[in-house]
mmCIF file of C-alpha atoms and ligand atoms in Angstrom:
data_model
loop_
_atom_site.group_PDB
_atom_site.id
_atom_site.type_symbol
_atom_site.label_atom_id
_atom_site.label_comp_id
_atom_site.label_asym_id
_atom_site.label_seq_id
_atom_site.Cartn_x
_atom_site.Cartn_y
_atom_site.Cartn_z
ATOM 1 C CA UNK A 1 15.753 -11.126 -12.969
ATOM 2 C CA UNK A 2 16.347 -13.950 -10.533
ATOM 3 C CA UNK A 3 14.152 -14.866 -7.560
ATOM 4 C CA UNK A 4 15.663 -13.328 -4.380
ATOM 5 C CA UNK A 5 14.871 -16.477 -2.404
ATOM 6 C CA UNK A 6 15.556 -19.344 -4.808
ATOM 7 C CA UNK A 7 18.399 -17.266 -6.311
ATOM 8 C CA UNK A 8 18.630 -19.385 -9.473
ATOM 9 C CA UNK A 9 15.021 -19.297 -10.719
ATOM 10 C CA UNK A 10 14.222 -16.642 -13.332
ATOM 11 C CA UNK A 11 11.222 -14.454 -12.388
ATOM 12 C CA UNK A 12 8.400 -14.388 -14.942
ATOM 13 C CA UNK A 13 6.152 -11.442 -15.653
ATOM 14 C CA UNK A 14 2.540 -12.576 -15.726
ATOM 15 C CA UNK A 15 1.261 -9.924 -18.133
ATOM 16 C CA UNK A 16 1.611 -6.312 -19.191
ATOM 17 C CA UNK A 17 2.447 -4.157 -16.174
ATOM 18 C CA UNK A 18 1.806 -7.153 -13.938
ATOM 19 C CA UNK A 19 3.908 -8.400 -11.036
ATOM 20 C CA UNK A 20 6.731 -10.901 -11.586
ATOM 21 C CA UNK A 21 6.415 -14.317 -10.004
ATOM 22 C CA UNK A 22 8.719 -17.195 -9.145
ATOM 23 C CA UNK A 23 7.231 -20.491 -10.234
ATOM 24 C CA UNK A 24 9.518 -22.408 -7.915
ATOM 25 C CA UNK A 25 8.676 -20.818 -4.543
ATOM 26 C CA UNK A 26 5.493 -18.905 -5.360
ATOM 27 C CA UNK A 27 6.994 -15.532 -4.421
ATOM 28 C CA UNK A 28 5.932 -12.284 -6.106
ATOM 29 C CA UNK A 29 7.943 -9.193 -7.063
ATOM 30 C CA UNK A 30 5.866 -6.048 -7.268
ATOM 31 C CA UNK A 31 7.358 -2.937 -8.859
ATOM 32 C CA UNK A 32 5.913 0.516 -8.142
ATOM 33 C CA UNK A 33 3.086 1.286 -10.539
ATOM 34 C CA UNK A 34 2.376 -2.361 -11.336
ATOM 35 C CA UNK A 35 -1.113 -3.678 -11.219
ATOM 36 C CA UNK A 36 -1.633 -5.372 -7.879
ATOM 37 C CA UNK A 37 -4.271 -7.981 -8.577
ATOM 38 C CA UNK A 38 -3.185 -11.492 -7.743
ATOM 39 C CA UNK A 39 -1.639 -13.052 -10.835
ATOM 40 C CA UNK A 40 -3.093 -16.349 -11.978
ATOM 41 C CA UNK A 41 -0.005 -18.383 -11.332
ATOM 42 C CA UNK A 42 0.943 -21.994 -10.966
ATOM 43 C CA UNK A 43 3.627 -23.151 -8.597
ATOM 44 C CA UNK A 44 5.497 -26.134 -9.996
ATOM 45 C CA UNK A 45 6.382 -27.740 -6.698
ATOM 46 C CA UNK A 46 3.435 -28.647 -4.510
ATOM 47 C CA UNK A 47 5.642 -30.042 -1.770
ATOM 48 C CA UNK A 48 5.722 -28.003 1.402
ATOM 49 C CA UNK A 49 9.145 -26.520 1.961
ATOM 50 C CA UNK A 50 10.755 -27.792 5.186
ATOM 51 C CA UNK A 51 10.457 -25.378 8.106
ATOM 52 C CA UNK A 52 14.194 -24.669 8.135
ATOM 53 C CA UNK A 53 13.905 -23.434 4.563
ATOM 54 C CA UNK A 54 11.141 -20.923 5.253
ATOM 55 C CA UNK A 55 11.712 -18.151 2.689
ATOM 56 C CA UNK A 56 10.309 -15.581 5.123
ATOM 57 C CA UNK A 57 13.177 -16.180 7.551
ATOM 58 C CA UNK A 58 15.866 -14.779 5.288
ATOM 59 C CA UNK A 59 16.239 -11.389 3.651
ATOM 60 C CA UNK A 60 16.861 -11.440 -0.071
ATOM 61 C CA UNK A 61 18.649 -9.241 -2.562
ATOM 62 C CA UNK A 62 16.715 -6.971 -4.927
ATOM 63 C CA UNK A 63 16.100 -8.958 -8.154
ATOM 64 C CA UNK A 64 17.027 -5.817 -10.108
ATOM 65 C CA UNK A 65 20.474 -5.813 -8.558
ATOM 66 C CA UNK A 66 20.219 -3.062 -5.938
ATOM 67 C CA UNK A 67 21.516 -5.140 -3.044
ATOM 68 C CA UNK A 68 19.951 -6.199 0.227
ATOM 69 C CA UNK A 69 16.294 -5.305 0.781
ATOM 70 C CA UNK A 70 14.846 -3.965 4.032
ATOM 71 C CA UNK A 71 12.319 -5.935 6.012
ATOM 72 C CA UNK A 72 9.141 -4.720 7.678
ATOM 73 C CA UNK A 73 7.228 -6.792 10.198
ATOM 74 C CA UNK A 74 3.494 -7.246 9.695
ATOM 75 C CA UNK A 75 1.720 -8.241 12.900
ATOM 76 C CA UNK A 76 -1.307 -10.087 11.661
ATOM 77 C CA UNK A 77 -2.426 -13.283 13.449
ATOM 78 C CA UNK A 78 0.837 -14.889 12.446
ATOM 79 C CA UNK A 79 3.488 -12.199 12.001
ATOM 80 C CA UNK A 80 5.554 -12.174 8.819
ATOM 81 C CA UNK A 81 7.976 -9.911 6.978
ATOM 82 C CA UNK A 82 7.745 -8.068 3.684
ATOM 83 C CA UNK A 83 10.889 -6.883 1.939
ATOM 84 C CA UNK A 84 11.407 -3.738 -0.040
ATOM 85 C CA UNK A 85 14.232 -2.358 -2.170
ATOM 86 C CA UNK A 86 14.861 1.256 -1.246
ATOM 87 C CA UNK A 87 16.460 1.948 -4.638
ATOM 88 C CA UNK A 88 13.699 0.845 -7.036
ATOM 89 C CA UNK A 89 10.778 0.569 -4.589
ATOM 90 C CA UNK A 90 10.082 -3.044 -5.543
ATOM 91 C CA UNK A 91 8.379 -5.157 -2.865
ATOM 92 C CA UNK A 92 8.898 -8.895 -2.429
ATOM 93 C CA UNK A 93 6.079 -11.118 -1.167
ATOM 94 C CA UNK A 94 6.835 -14.693 -0.196
ATOM 95 C CA UNK A 95 4.182 -17.214 -1.142
ATOM 96 C CA UNK A 96 0.815 -16.334 0.414
ATOM 97 C CA UNK A 97 1.916 -12.962 1.795
ATOM 98 C CA UNK A 98 0.236 -10.915 -0.918
ATOM 99 C CA UNK A 99 -3.052 -12.711 -0.269
ATOM 100 C CA UNK A 100 -2.756 -11.857 3.427
ATOM 101 C CA UNK A 101 -2.032 -8.202 2.671
ATOM 102 C CA UNK A 102 -4.884 -8.063 0.177
ATOM 103 C CA UNK A 103 -7.299 -8.980 2.999
ATOM 104 C CA UNK A 104 -6.282 -5.859 4.920
ATOM 105 C CA UNK A 105 -6.549 -2.198 4.009
ATOM 106 C CA UNK A 106 -2.784 -2.074 3.453
ATOM 107 C CA UNK A 107 -2.839 -3.157 -0.173
ATOM 108 C CA UNK A 108 -3.579 0.358 -1.429
ATOM 109 C CA UNK A 109 -0.872 1.962 0.639
ATOM 110 C CA UNK A 110 1.991 -0.493 0.811
ATOM 111 C CA UNK A 111 4.814 1.982 1.286
ATOM 112 C CA UNK A 112 3.408 3.130 4.657
ATOM 113 C CA UNK A 113 4.426 -0.272 6.075
ATOM 114 C CA UNK A 114 8.081 0.777 6.061
ATOM 115 C CA UNK A 115 7.477 4.090 7.823
ATOM 116 C CA UNK A 116 8.702 4.347 11.406
ATOM 117 C CA UNK A 117 5.375 5.770 12.568
ATOM 118 C CA UNK A 118 3.371 2.864 11.165
ATOM 119 C CA UNK A 119 5.725 0.321 12.727
ATOM 120 C CA UNK A 120 5.500 2.170 16.064
ATOM 121 C CA UNK A 121 1.718 2.323 15.923
ATOM 122 C CA UNK A 122 1.572 -1.375 15.097
ATOM 123 C CA UNK A 123 3.667 -2.336 18.111
ATOM 124 C CA UNK A 124 1.691 0.008 20.392
ATOM 125 C CA UNK A 125 -1.512 -1.679 19.274
ATOM 126 C CA UNK A 126 0.067 -5.035 19.929
ATOM 127 C CA UNK A 127 1.160 -3.951 23.428
ATOM 128 C CA UNK A 128 -2.321 -2.691 24.165
ATOM 129 C CA UNK A 129 -3.839 -5.957 22.973
ATOM 130 C CA UNK A 130 -1.621 -8.061 25.208
ATOM 131 C CA UNK A 131 -2.185 -5.664 28.134
ATOM 132 C CA UNK A 132 -5.953 -6.033 27.714
ATOM 133 C CA UNK A 133 -5.719 -9.801 27.289
ATOM 134 C CA UNK A 134 -3.692 -10.116 30.493
ATOM 135 C CA UNK A 135 -6.254 -8.080 32.432
ATOM 136 C CA UNK A 136 -9.145 -10.020 30.985
ATOM 137 C CA UNK A 137 -7.634 -13.301 32.143
ATOM 138 C CA UNK A 138 -6.742 -11.980 35.619
ATOM 139 C CA UNK A 139 -10.059 -10.207 36.269
ATOM 140 C CA UNK A 140 -12.351 -12.657 34.543
ATOM 141 C CA UNK A 141 -14.697 -11.904 31.667
ATOM 142 C CA UNK A 142 -17.669 -10.347 33.557
ATOM 143 C CA UNK A 143 -15.581 -7.817 35.519
ATOM 144 C CA UNK A 144 -13.370 -7.037 32.545
ATOM 145 C CA UNK A 145 -16.346 -6.405 30.262
ATOM 146 C CA UNK A 146 -18.104 -4.252 32.868
ATOM 147 C CA UNK A 147 -14.950 -2.188 33.380
ATOM 148 C CA UNK A 148 -14.401 -1.681 29.668
ATOM 149 C CA UNK A 149 -18.023 -0.575 29.239
ATOM 150 C CA UNK A 150 -17.603 1.845 32.114
ATOM 151 C CA UNK A 151 -14.358 3.139 30.627
ATOM 152 C CA UNK A 152 -16.124 3.742 27.325
ATOM 153 C CA UNK A 153 -18.919 5.663 29.029
ATOM 154 C CA UNK A 154 -16.586 7.786 31.159
ATOM 155 C CA UNK A 155 -13.959 8.464 28.501
ATOM 156 C CA UNK A 156 -15.747 11.534 27.206
ATOM 157 C CA UNK A 157 -17.624 12.439 30.385
ATOM 158 C CA UNK A 158 -16.823 15.953 31.671
ATOM 159 C CA UNK A 159 -16.826 14.720 35.284
ATOM 160 C CA UNK A 160 -14.740 11.599 34.803
ATOM 161 C CA UNK A 161 -12.343 12.553 37.615
ATOM 162 C CA UNK A 162 -15.283 12.702 39.986
ATOM 163 C CA UNK A 163 -16.466 9.313 38.753
ATOM 164 C CA UNK A 164 -13.044 7.794 39.425
ATOM 165 C CA UNK A 165 -12.938 9.295 42.899
ATOM 166 C CA UNK A 166 -16.391 7.908 43.649
ATOM 167 C CA UNK A 167 -15.423 4.482 42.420
ATOM 168 C CA UNK A 168 -12.282 4.455 44.509
ATOM 169 C CA UNK A 169 -14.143 5.634 47.587
ATOM 170 C CA UNK A 170 -16.838 2.984 47.201
ATOM 171 C CA UNK A 171 -14.290 0.218 46.750
ATOM 172 C CA UNK A 172 -11.842 1.191 49.465
ATOM 173 C CA UNK A 173 -14.323 2.410 52.087
ATOM 174 C CA UNK A 174 -17.311 0.125 51.809
HETATM 175 ZN ZN1 ZN B 1 11.680 -18.386 -5.836
HETATM 176 ZN ZN1 ZN B 2 15.822 -2.608 -6.534
#
């Protein structure tokens, strides 16, 4: 099995039922049912790859020969892509990506990442975050925080419509 990114480097299995790794680029190939702990691996080249050669920017072929893999965007602090082969279910992690996934609650349920509903939810959360951030910067911290606290309090209040009407009345007709 060849590395999908280096294309000439042979992938090495790190132990029984363990993921395969590429010692050249530090990528990891995880087959369904493999153990998912981080393999103790050494990467031969310590030199940082030039930015134009970022392995995350290109989609690779399944090392088992099933053709092009499908990407899924992960919106952590710095977004990145995981790749999966739909035929064998193998998942490719570029160097460092497994460690980032392992810090989230996604590691136990990797396949959900490729579901349309998860991707939709992720982008909705991202939209909400940027919407809130925009309002925080326009309104200023004290007003924003007070409003969010109020929103929290009113969210489940049976008379929230009345509360909104009162607020509007107080603001518009002082
Ligand atoms: Zn490689
Ligand atoms: Zn495959």
